[in-house]
PDB file of C-alpha atoms in Angstrom:
ATOM      1  CA  SER R   1      26.795  54.660 148.299  1.00 54.00           C
ATOM      2  CA  ASP R   2      28.503  54.395 144.875  1.00 62.00           C
ATOM      3  CA  GLU R   3      25.685  52.397 143.758  1.00 74.00           C
ATOM      4  CA  GLU R   4      22.781  54.352 145.558  1.00 83.00           C
ATOM      5  CA  LEU R   5      23.795  57.669 144.193  1.00 85.00           C
ATOM      6  CA  PRO R   6      23.320  57.000 140.487  1.00 84.00           C
ATOM      7  CA  LYS R   7      20.558  54.931 141.229  1.00 84.00           C
ATOM      8  CA  LEU R   8      18.585  57.921 143.154  1.00 84.00           C
ATOM      9  CA  LEU R   9      19.744  60.472 140.401  1.00 86.00           C
ATOM     10  CA  GLY R  10      19.414  58.484 137.447  1.00 84.00           C
ATOM     11  CA  PHE R  11      23.149  59.409 136.721  1.00 86.00           C
ATOM     12  CA  PRO R  12      26.560  59.086 137.926  1.00 85.00           C
ATOM     13  CA  ALA R  13      28.140  62.157 140.238  1.00 87.00           C
ATOM     14  CA  ARG R  14      31.639  62.426 140.070  1.00 88.00           C
ATOM     15  CA  ASP R  15      33.927  65.276 141.557  1.00 88.00           C
ATOM     16  CA  ALA R  16      36.720  67.030 139.899  1.00 88.00           C
ATOM     17  CA  ASP R  17      39.025  64.056 140.483  1.00 88.00           C
ATOM     18  CA  GLY R  18      36.584  61.574 138.765  1.00 87.00           C
ATOM     19  CA  CYS R  19      35.668  60.069 141.925  1.00 87.00           C
ATOM     20  CA  PRO R  20      32.048  59.070 142.799  1.00 88.00           C
ATOM     21  CA  CYS R  21      30.745  61.796 145.061  1.00 86.00           C
ATOM     22  CA  ASP R  22      29.323  61.341 148.800  1.00 89.00           C
ATOM     23  CA  ALA R  23      26.116  62.962 149.648  1.00 89.00           C
ATOM     24  CA  TYR R  24      23.043  62.959 151.767  1.00 90.00           C
ATOM     25  CA  GLU R  25      19.708  62.883 150.555  1.00 91.00           C
ATOM     26  CA  ILE R  26      16.974  65.619 151.581  1.00 93.00           C
ATOM     27  CA  PRO R  27      13.517  64.208 150.995  1.00 94.00           C
ATOM     28  CA  PHE R  28      10.494  66.860 150.362  1.00 96.00           C
ATOM     29  CA  TYR R  29       7.127  66.192 152.013  1.00 95.00           C
ATOM     30  CA  ASP R  30       4.102  68.464 151.690  1.00 95.00           C
ATOM     31  CA  PRO R  31       3.889  69.445 155.672  1.00 95.00           C
ATOM     32  CA  ALA R  32       0.026  69.890 154.868  1.00 93.00           C
ATOM     33  CA  THR R  33      -0.642  66.397 154.131  1.00 93.00           C
ATOM     34  CA  ASP R  34       2.452  64.434 155.146  1.00 92.00           C
ATOM     35  CA  MET R  35       2.851  63.189 152.018  1.00 94.00           C
ATOM     36  CA  ALA R  36       5.786  62.886 149.921  1.00 94.00           C
ATOM     37  CA  MET R  37       6.268  65.331 147.174  1.00 94.00           C
ATOM     38  CA  VAL R  38       6.824  63.881 143.762  1.00 92.00           C
ATOM     39  CA  CYS R  39       8.912  64.274 140.701  1.00 88.00           C
ATOM     40  CA  SER R  40       7.264  65.207 137.351  1.00 81.00           C
ATOM     41  CA  GLY R  41       7.666  61.246 136.561  1.00 80.00           C
ATOM     42  CA  GLY R  42       6.038  60.086 139.902  1.00 85.00           C
ATOM     43  CA  GLN R  43       8.901  59.259 142.053  1.00 88.00           C
ATOM     44  CA  PRO R  44       9.380  60.902 145.520  1.00 91.00           C
ATOM     45  CA  TYR R  45      11.080  64.361 145.084  1.00 93.00           C
ATOM     46  CA  SER R  46      14.266  64.951 146.826  1.00 93.00           C
ATOM     47  CA  ARG R  47      17.338  66.650 146.367  1.00 93.00           C
ATOM     48  CA  VAL R  48      21.064  65.405 147.357  1.00 91.00           C
ATOM     49  CA  LYS R  49      23.583  67.687 149.060  1.00 91.00           C
ATOM     50  CA  LEU R  50      27.041  66.802 147.630  1.00 90.00           C
ATOM     51  CA  LEU R  51      29.850  66.642 150.384  1.00 88.00           C
ATOM     52  CA  ARG R  52      32.237  67.736 147.240  1.00 89.00           C
ATOM     53  CA  PRO R  53      31.077  69.581 144.289  1.00 87.00           C
ATOM     54  CA  ALA R  54      30.154  67.396 141.419  1.00 88.00           C
ATOM     55  CA  VAL R  55      31.384  68.301 137.825  1.00 89.00           C
ATOM     56  CA  LEU R  56      28.930  67.668 135.191  1.00 83.00           C
ATOM     57  CA  GLU R  57      29.543  68.296 131.558  1.00 78.00           C
ATOM     58  CA  GLY R  58      28.357  71.461 130.445  1.00 72.00           C
ATOM     59  CA  SER R  59      27.456  72.673 133.876  1.00 77.00           C
ATOM     60  CA  LYS R  60      29.382  74.605 136.573  1.00 82.00           C
ATOM     61  CA  PRO R  61      30.110  72.519 139.552  1.00 86.00           C
ATOM     62  CA  ALA R  62      27.137  71.390 141.561  1.00 87.00           C
ATOM     63  CA  LYS R  63      26.733  71.545 145.343  1.00 89.00           C
ATOM     64  CA  TYR R  64      23.053  70.177 145.042  1.00 90.00           C
ATOM     65  CA  LEU R  65      21.534  67.507 142.500  1.00 88.00           C
ATOM     66  CA  SER R  66      18.362  66.246 141.910  1.00 88.00           C
ATOM     67  CA  ARG R  67      16.778  63.731 139.255  1.00 86.00           C
ATOM     68  CA  ARG R  68      16.798  65.194 135.832  1.00 82.00           C
ATOM     69  CA  GLN R  69      13.302  66.494 134.502  1.00 82.00           C
ATOM     70  CA  ALA R  70      11.884  66.022 138.034  1.00 86.00           C
ATOM     71  CA  GLY R  71      10.610  69.508 138.283  1.00 89.00           C
ATOM     72  CA  GLN R  72      11.049  71.212 141.129  1.00 93.00           C
ATOM     73  CA  HIS R  73       9.445  72.048 144.864  1.00 95.00           C
ATOM     74  CA  ALA R  74       9.716  74.156 147.876  1.00 97.00           C
ATOM     75  CA  TYR R  75      11.067  72.913 150.916  1.00 97.00           C
ATOM     76  CA  ILE R  76       8.598  73.961 153.769  1.00 97.00           C
ATOM     77  CA  PRO R  77       9.962  72.733 157.148  1.00 97.00           C
ATOM     78  CA  ARG R  78       6.957  71.450 159.516  1.00 96.00           C
ATOM     79  CA  ALA R  79       7.288  74.421 161.786  1.00 97.00           C
ATOM     80  CA  THR R  80       6.996  77.136 159.301  1.00 97.00           C
ATOM     81  CA  HIS R  81       3.895  75.852 158.042  1.00 97.00           C
ATOM     82  CA  ASP R  82       2.213  75.185 161.270  1.00 97.00           C
ATOM     83  CA  TYR R  83       3.232  78.826 162.162  1.00 97.00           C
ATOM     84  CA  LEU R  84       1.707  80.226 158.993  1.00 97.00           C
ATOM     85  CA  VAL R  85      -1.485  78.594 159.489  1.00 96.00           C
ATOM     86  CA  ASN R  86      -1.819  79.662 162.976  1.00 96.00           C
ATOM     87  CA  ASN R  87      -0.789  83.325 162.358  1.00 96.00           C
ATOM     88  CA  PRO R  88      -2.527  84.270 159.000  1.00 93.00           C
ATOM     89  CA  ASP R  89      -1.293  88.093 159.314  1.00 93.00           C
ATOM     90  CA  ALA R  90       2.554  86.709 159.222  1.00 96.00           C
ATOM     91  CA  VAL R  91       5.093  87.562 156.512  1.00 97.00           C
ATOM     92  CA  VAL R  92       5.928  84.481 154.325  1.00 98.00           C
ATOM     93  CA  ILE R  93       9.788  84.482 154.018  1.00 97.00           C
ATOM     94  CA  VAL R  94      11.563  82.307 151.632  1.00 97.00           C
ATOM     95  CA  THR R  95      15.165  81.969 150.648  1.00 96.00           C
ATOM     96  CA  GLU R  96      17.384  80.110 148.402  1.00 92.00           C
ATOM     97  CA  GLY R  97      18.343  76.635 149.809  1.00 92.00           C
ATOM     98  CA  GLU R  98      16.642  74.117 152.069  1.00 94.00           C
ATOM     99  CA  LYS R  99      19.598  74.403 154.888  1.00 93.00           C
ATOM    100  CA  LYS R 100      19.033  78.068 155.013  1.00 95.00           C
ATOM    101  CA  SER R 101      15.372  77.856 155.639  1.00 96.00           C
ATOM    102  CA  ILE R 102      15.815  75.014 158.408  1.00 96.00           C
ATOM    103  CA  LYS R 103      18.397  77.009 160.103  1.00 95.00           C
ATOM    104  CA  GLY R 104      16.342  80.116 160.242  1.00 96.00           C
ATOM    105  CA  THR R 105      13.280  78.014 161.451  1.00 97.00           C
ATOM    106  CA  ILE R 106      15.289  76.488 164.104  1.00 96.00           C
ATOM    107  CA  GLU R 107      16.137  79.920 165.322  1.00 95.00           C
ATOM    108  CA  GLY R 108      12.643  81.361 165.242  1.00 95.00           C
ATOM    109  CA  VAL R 109      12.499  83.052 161.887  1.00 96.00           C
ATOM    110  CA  HIS R 110      10.201  80.792 160.244  1.00 97.00           C
ATOM    111  CA  MET R 111      11.251  80.478 156.304  1.00 97.00           C
ATOM    112  CA  ILE R 112      10.526  78.150 152.983  1.00 98.00           C
ATOM    113  CA  GLY R 113      13.416  77.094 151.152  1.00 97.00           C
ATOM    114  CA  LEU R 114      13.596  77.408 147.222  1.00 96.00           C
ATOM    115  CA  THR R 115      15.731  74.964 145.394  1.00 93.00           C
ATOM    116  CA  GLY R 116      17.310  77.915 143.471  1.00 88.00           C
ATOM    117  CA  ASN R 117      16.712  81.562 142.776  1.00 86.00           C
ATOM    118  CA  HIS R 118      14.001  80.934 140.249  1.00 91.00           C
ATOM    119  CA  GLY R 119      12.781  77.876 142.755  1.00 93.00           C
ATOM    120  CA  TRP R 120       9.599  79.619 143.141  1.00 95.00           C
ATOM    121  CA  ASN R 121       7.626  78.447 139.797  1.00 93.00           C
ATOM    122  CA  THR R 122       6.339  75.578 138.133  1.00 89.00           C
ATOM    123  CA  PRO R 123       8.848  74.722 135.589  1.00 83.00           C
ATOM    124  CA  ASN R 124       8.334  76.410 132.167  1.00 85.00           C
ATOM    125  CA  THR R 125       5.662  78.871 133.666  1.00 88.00           C
ATOM    126  CA  LYS R 126       5.336  82.132 135.512  1.00 90.00           C
ATOM    127  CA  GLN R 127       3.044  80.514 138.145  1.00 93.00           C
ATOM    128  CA  LEU R 128       3.823  79.735 141.699  1.00 96.00           C
ATOM    129  CA  LEU R 129       4.510  76.196 143.055  1.00 96.00           C
ATOM    130  CA  PRO R 130       1.082  75.067 144.205  1.00 95.00           C
ATOM    131  CA  GLU R 131       2.791  74.556 147.746  1.00 96.00           C
ATOM    132  CA  LEU R 132       3.503  78.226 147.965  1.00 97.00           C
ATOM    133  CA  GLU R 133       0.087  79.307 146.351  1.00 96.00           C
ATOM    134  CA  ARG R 134      -1.668  77.787 149.183  1.00 96.00           C
ATOM    135  CA  TYR R 135      -0.306  80.683 151.663  1.00 97.00           C
ATOM    136  CA  THR R 136      -1.316  83.542 149.280  1.00 96.00           C
ATOM    137  CA  GLU R 137      -5.045  83.738 150.449  1.00 93.00           C
ATOM    138  CA  HIS R 138      -4.282  84.976 153.740  1.00 94.00           C
ATOM    139  CA  HIS R 139      -0.343  85.984 153.843  1.00 95.00           C
ATOM    140  CA  LYS R 140      -0.214  89.160 151.900  1.00 96.00           C
ATOM    141  CA  THR R 141       3.292  90.322 152.393  1.00 96.00           C
ATOM    142  CA  TRP R 142       6.435  88.300 151.343  1.00 98.00           C
ATOM    143  CA  ILE R 143      10.050  88.450 151.727  1.00 97.00           C
ATOM    144  CA  VAL R 144      12.640  86.952 149.455  1.00 97.00           C
ATOM    145  CA  VAL R 145      15.853  86.923 150.873  1.00 96.00           C
ATOM    146  CA  PHE R 146      19.170  86.296 148.518  1.00 94.00           C
ATOM    147  CA  ASP R 147      22.569  85.537 149.387  1.00 93.00           C
ATOM    148  CA  SER R 148      24.955  88.671 149.565  1.00 90.00           C
ATOM    149  CA  ASP R 149      26.510  87.897 146.249  1.00 89.00           C
ATOM    150  CA  GLY R 150      23.091  87.995 144.447  1.00 87.00           C
ATOM    151  CA  ARG R 151      23.011  91.924 144.865  1.00 86.00           C
ATOM    152  CA  ASP R 152      24.625  92.710 141.558  1.00 86.00           C
ATOM    153  CA  ASN R 153      23.359  89.753 139.885  1.00 89.00           C
ATOM    154  CA  PRO R 154      20.705  90.583 137.122  1.00 91.00           C
ATOM    155  CA  ASP R 155      19.312  86.977 137.352  1.00 91.00           C
ATOM    156  CA  PHE R 156      18.445  87.474 141.080  1.00 90.00           C
ATOM    157  CA  ARG R 157      16.860  90.758 140.085  1.00 90.00           C
ATOM    158  CA  ASN R 158      14.689  89.100 137.431  1.00 92.00           C
ATOM    159  CA  SER R 159      13.901  86.465 139.589  1.00 92.00           C
ATOM    160  CA  ALA R 160      12.586  88.925 142.259  1.00 94.00           C
ATOM    161  CA  ILE R 161      10.448  90.571 139.368  1.00 94.00           C
ATOM    162  CA  GLY R 162       9.053  87.584 138.363  1.00 95.00           C
ATOM    163  CA  LEU R 163       7.907  86.418 141.969  1.00 96.00           C
ATOM    164  CA  ALA R 164       6.690  89.725 142.462  1.00 96.00           C
ATOM    165  CA  GLU R 165       4.357  89.566 139.513  1.00 96.00           C
ATOM    166  CA  ALA R 166       3.303  85.988 140.224  1.00 96.00           C
ATOM    167  CA  LEU R 167       2.316  86.980 143.968  1.00 97.00           C
ATOM    168  CA  GLU R 168       0.570  90.289 142.650  1.00 97.00           C
ATOM    169  CA  GLU R 169      -1.837  88.152 140.794  1.00 96.00           C
ATOM    170  CA  HIS R 170      -2.974  86.896 144.281  1.00 96.00           C
ATOM    171  CA  GLY R 171      -3.003  90.350 145.665  1.00 96.00           C
ATOM    172  CA  CYS R 172       0.158  89.995 147.386  1.00 96.00           C
ATOM    173  CA  GLU R 173       3.429  92.189 147.686  1.00 97.00           C
ATOM    174  CA  LEU R 174       7.044  91.307 147.833  1.00 97.00           C
ATOM    175  CA  TRP R 175      10.069  92.822 149.150  1.00 96.00           C
ATOM    176  CA  ALA R 176      13.680  91.676 148.101  1.00 95.00           C
ATOM    177  CA  VAL R 177      16.278  91.492 150.804  1.00 95.00           C
ATOM    178  CA  PHE R 178      19.980  90.812 150.009  1.00 94.00           C
ATOM    179  CA  MET R 179      21.995  89.618 153.128  1.00 94.00           C
ATOM    180  CA  PRO R 180      24.999  91.787 153.929  1.00 91.00           C
ATOM    181  CA  ASP R 181      28.506  90.952 153.142  1.00 89.00           C
ATOM    182  CA  LEU R 182      30.131  89.653 156.321  1.00 87.00           C
ATOM    183  CA  GLY R 183      33.678  89.480 154.367  1.00 80.00           C
ATOM    184  CA  GLU R 184      33.942  85.462 154.198  1.00 74.00           C
ATOM    185  CA  GLY R 185      32.662  84.894 150.630  1.00 77.00           C
ATOM    186  CA  LYS R 186      29.066  84.979 150.088  1.00 87.00           C
ATOM    187  CA  THR R 187      26.704  85.270 153.028  1.00 91.00           C
ATOM    188  CA  GLY R 188      23.288  83.568 153.466  1.00 92.00           C
ATOM    189  CA  VAL R 189      20.940  83.213 156.138  1.00 93.00           C
ATOM    190  CA  ASP R 190      22.883  80.356 157.727  1.00 94.00           C
ATOM    191  CA  ASP R 191      25.990  82.235 157.794  1.00 93.00           C
ATOM    192  CA  TYR R 192      24.544  85.411 159.274  1.00 92.00           C
ATOM    193  CA  LEU R 193      22.786  83.703 162.317  1.00 94.00           C
ATOM    194  CA  THR R 194      26.153  81.247 162.994  1.00 93.00           C
ATOM    195  CA  ALA R 195      28.387  84.595 162.893  1.00 90.00           C
ATOM    196  CA  PRO R 196      29.166  86.142 166.302  1.00 92.00           C
ATOM    197  CA  GLY R 197      26.816  88.786 167.721  1.00 92.00           C
ATOM    198  CA  ASN R 198      24.013  88.198 165.283  1.00 92.00           C
ATOM    199  CA  THR R 199      20.666  86.625 166.332  1.00 93.00           C
ATOM    200  CA  ALA R 200      17.262  85.974 165.326  1.00 94.00           C
ATOM    201  CA  GLU R 201      16.011  89.466 166.492  1.00 94.00           C
ATOM    202  CA  SER R 202      18.835  90.972 164.560  1.00 94.00           C
ATOM    203  CA  LEU R 203      17.966  89.206 161.272  1.00 94.00           C
ATOM    204  CA  ARG R 204      14.338  90.275 161.842  1.00 93.00           C
ATOM    205  CA  ASP R 205      15.364  93.804 162.039  1.00 93.00           C
ATOM    206  CA  TYR R 206      17.650  93.749 159.037  1.00 92.00           C
ATOM    207  CA  MET R 207      14.972  92.386 156.941  1.00 90.00           C
TER     208      MET R 207
END
């Protein structure tokens, strides 16, 4: 509501017309403990998906928002965690976005969602988030899947290099994959899986 969203974020979110944004909340839970992940200030960590982009001073229009200075966490679907725990030789697949990781996991390609292309690290460090680090003991091969528009973006390349270096400290290797351009704007995992003729099997083959 007009009152709940500013209370959740700690600031108002308005669209290009100056109207309050409608949104829904995505809470983050640690599937290993069933406990809510927490912000740096101790509040439960979540992000909100805006139904219309919010226009914030000094920033580009935002589709997702979280409380300022909240830190960041990875979104780990329960089914993905269980799959990795029960299959210690499985490849860990991470992608940008909670919804994409949910779609992939539902289709049988178990994924972890990052809250941005640099969403793998503890803020202001080059260290893996603790919830990601736990999987490095057994899972030595990782894949990061970026949207198709990141192919020529040096920021995505730098993120992949940083993630690869962080994983290398744990004896893991990283492969970076960019989704194919399907010709309708940028293509993410969810777009690929909903396009006619594409399947979980074809996604695995592509990766």
